[in-house]
PDB file of C-alpha atoms in Angstrom:
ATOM      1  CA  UNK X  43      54.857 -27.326-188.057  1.00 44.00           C
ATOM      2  CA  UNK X  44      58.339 -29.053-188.410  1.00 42.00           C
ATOM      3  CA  UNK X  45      59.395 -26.692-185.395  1.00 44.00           C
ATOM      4  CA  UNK X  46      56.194 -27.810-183.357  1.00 47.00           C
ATOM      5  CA  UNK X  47      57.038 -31.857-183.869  1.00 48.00           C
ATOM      6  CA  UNK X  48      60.427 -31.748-182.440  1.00 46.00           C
ATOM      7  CA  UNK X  49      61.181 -32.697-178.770  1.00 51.00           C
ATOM      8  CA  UNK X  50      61.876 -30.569-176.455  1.00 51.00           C
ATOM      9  CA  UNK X  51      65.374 -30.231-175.632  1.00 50.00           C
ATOM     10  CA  UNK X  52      64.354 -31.984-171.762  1.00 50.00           C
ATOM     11  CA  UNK X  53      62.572 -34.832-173.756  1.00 51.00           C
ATOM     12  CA  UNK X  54      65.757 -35.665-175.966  1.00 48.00           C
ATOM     13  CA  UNK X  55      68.029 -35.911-172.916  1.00 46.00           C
ATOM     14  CA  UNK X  56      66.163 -38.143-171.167  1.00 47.00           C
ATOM     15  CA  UNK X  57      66.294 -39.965-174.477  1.00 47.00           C
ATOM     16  CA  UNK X  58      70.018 -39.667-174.620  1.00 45.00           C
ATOM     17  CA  UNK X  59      69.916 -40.476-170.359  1.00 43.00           C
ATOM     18  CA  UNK X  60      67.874 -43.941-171.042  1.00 42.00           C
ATOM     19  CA  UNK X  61      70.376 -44.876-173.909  1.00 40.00           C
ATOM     20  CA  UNK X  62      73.529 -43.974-171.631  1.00 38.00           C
ATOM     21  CA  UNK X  63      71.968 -46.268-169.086  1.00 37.00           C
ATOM     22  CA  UNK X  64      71.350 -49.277-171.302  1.00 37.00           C
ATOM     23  CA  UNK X  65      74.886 -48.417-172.416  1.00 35.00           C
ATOM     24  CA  UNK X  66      76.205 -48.645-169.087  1.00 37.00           C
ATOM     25  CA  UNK X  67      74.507 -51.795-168.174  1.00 36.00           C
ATOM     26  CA  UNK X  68      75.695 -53.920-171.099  1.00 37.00           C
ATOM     27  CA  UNK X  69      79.098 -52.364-172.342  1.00 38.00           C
ATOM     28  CA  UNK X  70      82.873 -51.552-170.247  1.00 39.00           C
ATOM     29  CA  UNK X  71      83.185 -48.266-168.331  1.00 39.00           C
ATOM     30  CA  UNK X  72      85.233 -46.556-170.424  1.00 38.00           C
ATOM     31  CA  UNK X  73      82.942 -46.047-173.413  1.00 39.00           C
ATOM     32  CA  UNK X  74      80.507 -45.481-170.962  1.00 37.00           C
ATOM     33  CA  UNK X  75      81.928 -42.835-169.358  1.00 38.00           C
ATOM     34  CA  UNK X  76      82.670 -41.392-173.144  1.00 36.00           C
ATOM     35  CA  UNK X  77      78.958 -41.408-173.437  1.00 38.00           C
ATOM     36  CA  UNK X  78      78.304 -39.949-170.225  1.00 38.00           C
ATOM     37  CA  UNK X  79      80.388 -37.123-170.990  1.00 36.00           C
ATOM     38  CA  UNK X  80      78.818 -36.577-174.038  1.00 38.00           C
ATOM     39  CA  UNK X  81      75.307 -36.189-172.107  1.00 38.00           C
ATOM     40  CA  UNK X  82      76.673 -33.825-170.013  1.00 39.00           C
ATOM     41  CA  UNK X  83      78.129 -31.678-173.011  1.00 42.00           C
ATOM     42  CA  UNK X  84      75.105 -31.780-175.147  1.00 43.00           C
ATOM     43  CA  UNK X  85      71.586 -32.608-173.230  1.00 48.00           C
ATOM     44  CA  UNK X  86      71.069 -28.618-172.692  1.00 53.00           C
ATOM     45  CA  UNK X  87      72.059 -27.811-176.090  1.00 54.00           C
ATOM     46  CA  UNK X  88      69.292 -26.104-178.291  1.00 61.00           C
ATOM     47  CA  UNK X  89      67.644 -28.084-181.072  1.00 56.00           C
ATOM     48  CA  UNK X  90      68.345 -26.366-184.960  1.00 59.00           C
ATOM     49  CA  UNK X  91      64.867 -24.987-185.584  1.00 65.00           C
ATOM     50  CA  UNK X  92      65.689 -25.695-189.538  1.00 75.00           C
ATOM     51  CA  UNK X  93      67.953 -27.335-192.356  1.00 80.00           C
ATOM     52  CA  UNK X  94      70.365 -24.946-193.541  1.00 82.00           C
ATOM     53  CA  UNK X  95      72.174 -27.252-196.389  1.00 86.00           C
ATOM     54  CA  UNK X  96      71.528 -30.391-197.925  1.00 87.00           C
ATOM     55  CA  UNK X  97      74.467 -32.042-199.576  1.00 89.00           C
ATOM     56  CA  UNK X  98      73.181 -34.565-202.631  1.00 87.00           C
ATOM     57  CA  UNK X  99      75.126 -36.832-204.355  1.00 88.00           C
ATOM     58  CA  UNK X 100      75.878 -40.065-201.956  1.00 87.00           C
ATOM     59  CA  UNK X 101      74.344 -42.869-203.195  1.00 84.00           C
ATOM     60  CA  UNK X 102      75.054 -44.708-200.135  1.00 83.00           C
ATOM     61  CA  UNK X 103      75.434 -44.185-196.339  1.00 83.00           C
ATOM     62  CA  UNK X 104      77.637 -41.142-195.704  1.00 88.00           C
ATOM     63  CA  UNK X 105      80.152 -42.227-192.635  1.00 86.00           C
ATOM     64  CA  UNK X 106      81.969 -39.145-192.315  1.00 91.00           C
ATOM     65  CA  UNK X 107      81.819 -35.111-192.474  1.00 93.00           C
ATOM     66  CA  UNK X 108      84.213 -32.384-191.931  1.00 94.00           C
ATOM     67  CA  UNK X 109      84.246 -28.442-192.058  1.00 95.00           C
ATOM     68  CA  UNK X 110      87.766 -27.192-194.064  1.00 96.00           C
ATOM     69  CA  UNK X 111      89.051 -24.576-191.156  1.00 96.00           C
ATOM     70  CA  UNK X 112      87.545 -21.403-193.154  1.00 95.00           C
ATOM     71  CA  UNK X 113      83.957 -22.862-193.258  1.00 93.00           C
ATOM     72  CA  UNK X 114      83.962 -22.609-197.122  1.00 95.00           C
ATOM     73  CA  UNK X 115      84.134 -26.271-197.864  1.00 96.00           C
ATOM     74  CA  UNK X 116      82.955 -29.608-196.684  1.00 95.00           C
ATOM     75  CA  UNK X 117      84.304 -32.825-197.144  1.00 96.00           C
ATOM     76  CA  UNK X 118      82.107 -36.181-196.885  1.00 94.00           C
ATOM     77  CA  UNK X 119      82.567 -40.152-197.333  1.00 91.00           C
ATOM     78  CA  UNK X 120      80.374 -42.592-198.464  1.00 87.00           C
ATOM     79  CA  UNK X 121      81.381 -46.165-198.686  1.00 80.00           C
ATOM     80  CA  UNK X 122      84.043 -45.632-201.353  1.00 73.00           C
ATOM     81  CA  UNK X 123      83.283 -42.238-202.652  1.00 88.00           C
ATOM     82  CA  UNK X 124      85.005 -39.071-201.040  1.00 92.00           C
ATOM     83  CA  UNK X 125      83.191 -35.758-201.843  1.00 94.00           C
ATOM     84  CA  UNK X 126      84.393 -32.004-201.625  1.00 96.00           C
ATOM     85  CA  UNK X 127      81.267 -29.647-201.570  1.00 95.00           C
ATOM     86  CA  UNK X 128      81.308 -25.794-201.684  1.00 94.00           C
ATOM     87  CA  UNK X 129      79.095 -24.732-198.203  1.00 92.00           C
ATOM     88  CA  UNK X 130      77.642 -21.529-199.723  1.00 91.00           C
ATOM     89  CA  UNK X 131      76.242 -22.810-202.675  1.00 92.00           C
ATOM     90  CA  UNK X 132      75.874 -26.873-201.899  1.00 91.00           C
ATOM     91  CA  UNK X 133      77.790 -27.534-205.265  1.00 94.00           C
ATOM     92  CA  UNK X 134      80.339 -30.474-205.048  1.00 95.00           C
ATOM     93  CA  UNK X 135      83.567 -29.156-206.273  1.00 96.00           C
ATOM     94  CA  UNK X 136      84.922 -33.047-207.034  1.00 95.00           C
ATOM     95  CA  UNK X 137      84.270 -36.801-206.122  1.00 94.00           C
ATOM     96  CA  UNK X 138      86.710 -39.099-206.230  1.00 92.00           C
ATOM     97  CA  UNK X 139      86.699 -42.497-205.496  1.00 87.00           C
ATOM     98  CA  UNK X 140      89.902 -44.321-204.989  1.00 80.00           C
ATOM     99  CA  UNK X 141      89.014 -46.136-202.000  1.00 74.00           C
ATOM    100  CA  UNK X 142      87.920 -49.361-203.733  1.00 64.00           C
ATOM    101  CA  UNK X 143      90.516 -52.339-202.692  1.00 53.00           C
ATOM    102  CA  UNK X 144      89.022 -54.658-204.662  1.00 41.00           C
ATOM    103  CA  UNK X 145      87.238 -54.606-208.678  1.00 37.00           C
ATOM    104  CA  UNK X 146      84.207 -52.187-207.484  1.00 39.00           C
ATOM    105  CA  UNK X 147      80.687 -54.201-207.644  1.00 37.00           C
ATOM    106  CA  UNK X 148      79.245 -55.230-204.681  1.00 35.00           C
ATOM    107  CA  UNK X 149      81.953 -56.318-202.610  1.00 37.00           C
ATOM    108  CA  UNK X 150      83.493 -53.050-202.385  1.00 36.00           C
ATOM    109  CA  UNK X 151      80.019 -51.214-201.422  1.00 34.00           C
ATOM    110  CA  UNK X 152      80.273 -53.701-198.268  1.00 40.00           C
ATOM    111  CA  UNK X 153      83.670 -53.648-196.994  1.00 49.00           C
ATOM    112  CA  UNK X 154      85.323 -50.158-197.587  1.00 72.00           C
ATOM    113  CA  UNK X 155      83.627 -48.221-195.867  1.00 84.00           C
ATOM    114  CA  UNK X 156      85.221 -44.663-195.634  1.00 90.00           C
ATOM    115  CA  UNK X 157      85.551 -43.814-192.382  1.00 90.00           C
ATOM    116  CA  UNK X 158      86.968 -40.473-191.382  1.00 92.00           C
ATOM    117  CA  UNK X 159      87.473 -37.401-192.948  1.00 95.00           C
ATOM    118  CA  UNK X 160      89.074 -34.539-191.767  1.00 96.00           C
ATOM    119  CA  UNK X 161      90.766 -31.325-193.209  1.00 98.00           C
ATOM    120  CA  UNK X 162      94.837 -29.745-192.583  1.00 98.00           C
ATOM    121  CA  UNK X 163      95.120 -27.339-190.188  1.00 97.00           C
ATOM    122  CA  UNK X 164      95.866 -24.848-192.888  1.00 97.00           C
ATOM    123  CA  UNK X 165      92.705 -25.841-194.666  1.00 97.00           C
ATOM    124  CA  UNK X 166      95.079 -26.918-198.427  1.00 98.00           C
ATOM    125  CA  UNK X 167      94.950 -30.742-198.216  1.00 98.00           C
ATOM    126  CA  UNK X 168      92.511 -33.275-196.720  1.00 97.00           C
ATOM    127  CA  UNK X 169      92.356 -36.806-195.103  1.00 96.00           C
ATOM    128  CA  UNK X 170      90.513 -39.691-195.480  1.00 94.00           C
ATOM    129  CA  UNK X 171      90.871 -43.023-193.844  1.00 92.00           C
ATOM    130  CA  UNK X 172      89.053 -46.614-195.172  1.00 90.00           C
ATOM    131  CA  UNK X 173      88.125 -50.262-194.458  1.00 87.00           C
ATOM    132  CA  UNK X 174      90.310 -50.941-197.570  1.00 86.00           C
ATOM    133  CA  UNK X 175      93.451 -50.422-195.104  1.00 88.00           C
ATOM    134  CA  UNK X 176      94.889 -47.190-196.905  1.00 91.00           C
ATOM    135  CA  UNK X 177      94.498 -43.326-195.412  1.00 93.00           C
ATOM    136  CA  UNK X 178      94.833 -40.650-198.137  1.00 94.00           C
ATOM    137  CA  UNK X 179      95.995 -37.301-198.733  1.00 96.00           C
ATOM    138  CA  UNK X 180      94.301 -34.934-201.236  1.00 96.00           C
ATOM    139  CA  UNK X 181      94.897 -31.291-202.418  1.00 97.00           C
ATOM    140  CA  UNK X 182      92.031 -29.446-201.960  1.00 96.00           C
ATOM    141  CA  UNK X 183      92.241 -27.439-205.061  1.00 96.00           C
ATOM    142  CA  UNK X 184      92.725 -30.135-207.585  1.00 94.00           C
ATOM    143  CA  UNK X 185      91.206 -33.116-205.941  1.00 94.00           C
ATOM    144  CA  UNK X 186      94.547 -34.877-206.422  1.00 94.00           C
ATOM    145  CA  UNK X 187      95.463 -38.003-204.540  1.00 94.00           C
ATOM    146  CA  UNK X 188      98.891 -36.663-202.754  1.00 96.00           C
ATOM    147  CA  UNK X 189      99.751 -39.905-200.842  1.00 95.00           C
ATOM    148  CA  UNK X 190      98.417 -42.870-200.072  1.00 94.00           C
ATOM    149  CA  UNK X 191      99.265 -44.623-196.718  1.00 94.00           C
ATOM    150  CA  UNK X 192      99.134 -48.953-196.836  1.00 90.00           C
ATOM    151  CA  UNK X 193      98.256 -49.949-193.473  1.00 87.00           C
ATOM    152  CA  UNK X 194      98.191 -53.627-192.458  1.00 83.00           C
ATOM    153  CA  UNK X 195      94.046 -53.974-191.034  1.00 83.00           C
ATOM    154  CA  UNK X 196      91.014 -51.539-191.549  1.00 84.00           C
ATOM    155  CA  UNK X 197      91.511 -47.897-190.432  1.00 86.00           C
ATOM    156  CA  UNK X 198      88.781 -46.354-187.913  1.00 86.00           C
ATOM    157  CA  UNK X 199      90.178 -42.944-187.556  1.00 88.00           C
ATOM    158  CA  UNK X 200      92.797 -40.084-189.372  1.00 92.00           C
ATOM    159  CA  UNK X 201      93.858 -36.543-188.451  1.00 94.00           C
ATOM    160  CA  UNK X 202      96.355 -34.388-188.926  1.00 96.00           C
ATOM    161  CA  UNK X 203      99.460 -33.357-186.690  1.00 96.00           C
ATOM    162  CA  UNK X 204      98.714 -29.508-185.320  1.00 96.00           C
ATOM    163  CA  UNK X 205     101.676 -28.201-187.592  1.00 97.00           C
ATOM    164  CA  UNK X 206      99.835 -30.838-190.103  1.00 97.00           C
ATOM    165  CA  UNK X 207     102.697 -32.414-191.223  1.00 97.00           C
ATOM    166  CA  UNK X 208     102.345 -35.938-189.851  1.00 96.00           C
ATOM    167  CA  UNK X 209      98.928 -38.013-190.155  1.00 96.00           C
ATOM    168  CA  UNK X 210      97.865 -40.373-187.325  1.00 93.00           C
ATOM    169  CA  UNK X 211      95.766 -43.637-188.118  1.00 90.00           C
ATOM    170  CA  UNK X 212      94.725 -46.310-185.471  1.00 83.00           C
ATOM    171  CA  UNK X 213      98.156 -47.846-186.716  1.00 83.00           C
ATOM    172  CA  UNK X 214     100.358 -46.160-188.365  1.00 89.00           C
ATOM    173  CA  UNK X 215     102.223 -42.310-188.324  1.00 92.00           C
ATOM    174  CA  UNK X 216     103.026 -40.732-191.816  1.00 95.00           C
ATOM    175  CA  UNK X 217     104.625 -38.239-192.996  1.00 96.00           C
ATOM    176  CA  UNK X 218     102.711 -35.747-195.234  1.00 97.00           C
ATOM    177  CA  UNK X 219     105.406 -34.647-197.478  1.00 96.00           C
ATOM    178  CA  UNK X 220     107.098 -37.728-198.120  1.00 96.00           C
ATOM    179  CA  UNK X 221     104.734 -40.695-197.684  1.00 95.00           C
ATOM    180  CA  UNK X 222     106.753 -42.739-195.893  1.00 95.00           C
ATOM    181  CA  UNK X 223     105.238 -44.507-192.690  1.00 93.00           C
ATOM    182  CA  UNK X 224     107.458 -43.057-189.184  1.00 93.00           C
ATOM    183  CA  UNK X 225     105.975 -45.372-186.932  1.00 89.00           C
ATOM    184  CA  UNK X 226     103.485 -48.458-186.735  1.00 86.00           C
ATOM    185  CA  UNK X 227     101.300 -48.348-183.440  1.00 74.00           C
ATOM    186  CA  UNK X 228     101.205 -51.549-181.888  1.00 64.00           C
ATOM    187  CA  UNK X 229      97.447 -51.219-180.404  1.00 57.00           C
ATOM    188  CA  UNK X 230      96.823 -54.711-179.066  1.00 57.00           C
ATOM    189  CA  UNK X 231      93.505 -54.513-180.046  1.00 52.00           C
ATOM    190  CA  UNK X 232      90.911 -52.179-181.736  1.00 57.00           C
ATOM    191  CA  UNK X 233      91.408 -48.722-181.110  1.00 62.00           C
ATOM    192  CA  UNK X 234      89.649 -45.489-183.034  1.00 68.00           C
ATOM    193  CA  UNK X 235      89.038 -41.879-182.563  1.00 76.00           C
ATOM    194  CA  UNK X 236      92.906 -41.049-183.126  1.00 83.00           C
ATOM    195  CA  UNK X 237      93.843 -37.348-181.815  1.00 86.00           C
ATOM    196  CA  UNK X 238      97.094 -35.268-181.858  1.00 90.00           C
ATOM    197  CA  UNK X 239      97.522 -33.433-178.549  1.00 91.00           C
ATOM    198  CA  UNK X 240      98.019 -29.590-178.985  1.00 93.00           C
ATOM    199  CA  UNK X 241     101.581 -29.137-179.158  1.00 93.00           C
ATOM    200  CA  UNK X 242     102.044 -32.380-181.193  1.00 92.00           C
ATOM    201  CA  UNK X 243     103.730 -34.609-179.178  1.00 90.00           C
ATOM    202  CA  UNK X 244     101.171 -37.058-177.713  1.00 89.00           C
ATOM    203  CA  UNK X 245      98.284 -39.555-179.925  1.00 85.00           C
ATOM    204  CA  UNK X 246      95.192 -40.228-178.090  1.00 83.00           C
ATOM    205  CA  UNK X 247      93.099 -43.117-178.966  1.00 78.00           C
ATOM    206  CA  UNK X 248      90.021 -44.614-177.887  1.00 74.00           C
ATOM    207  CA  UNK X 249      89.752 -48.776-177.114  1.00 67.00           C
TER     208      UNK X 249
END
């Protein structure tokens, strides 16, 4: 029955097509043509016919999901909380919550938000990035906080060099092994959705 009650993969891309549209109509071209692309990518995809996984243990909205390189773990962020979970099994491995910012309670449930999440190349440490200004490094195996990286405004995005030994933010590079910041990004604006090209040497970033 749950099979029967989904639309039909034409029905959910002229879903997608109507929202692209509005998009279009009431936003700049350039994340339009993001969104366009994205259409293009994904309208003939096929639809899962079931769940395979649930991870539990958020109490709050979950802003960001990554696959380690192996497929064996997943990482996720809620709000302040970053979670390691074991794919096979759905068992979280470790939570940790370090990106607070300010004495927990309310205030930190509304304005540090974590916001990306995403694994080393090699698959041994992890990234997270927050609205408490900081991105952090943790060791996959012991769910240690490696570094932490003090940027100067709320961080959108985080990932990891190809060779993954320098970290990208919307504002700052870092080095993985020291700490120290390389570089601060002057962005003139807001800018997210930080990339490494694939030998290294460029950042892409989306306004």
């Amino acid at each position: 029955n749950t099979v029967d009650n989904l639309p039909t993969t034409r029905e959910t891309a002229m879903r997608k097509k109507r929202w692209i549209l509005y998009i279009v109509s009431t936003l700049t071209i350039l994340p339009a043509i993001a969104l366009v692309i994205d259409y293009i990518q994904f309208a003939d995809a096929p639809l899962p016919d079931h769940c395979v996984r649930v991870f539990h243990g958020h109490d709050t909205y979950v802003g960001a999901v990554d696959f380690s390189p192996n497929g064996r773990f997943a990482i996720s962020g809620a709000t302040d909380t970053v979670k390691l979970w074991e794919v096979s099994t759905g068992k979280c491995l470790w939570t940790k919550q370090e990106h607070i910012g300010v004495t927990g309670g309310f205030a930190a449930h509304l304005t540090h938000h974590i916001t990306s999440v995403s694994f080393s190349p090699n698959g041994t440490m992890a990234l997270t990035a927050s609205e408490d200004s900081t991105a952090k490094l943790w060791d996959i195996s012991s769910g240690k906080c490696l570094q932490t990286f003090p940027c100067s405004s709320s961080i959108e995005s985080a990932s990891f060099s190809p060779d993954g030994s320098i970290i990208a933010t919307d504002i700052i590079l870092g080095d993985v092994v020291t700490g120290k910041t390389l570089h601060s990004i002057s962005t003139n604006g807001f800018f997210c959705h930080t990339n490494f090209s694939s030998d290294g040497r460029f950042v892409i970033s989306r306004r």
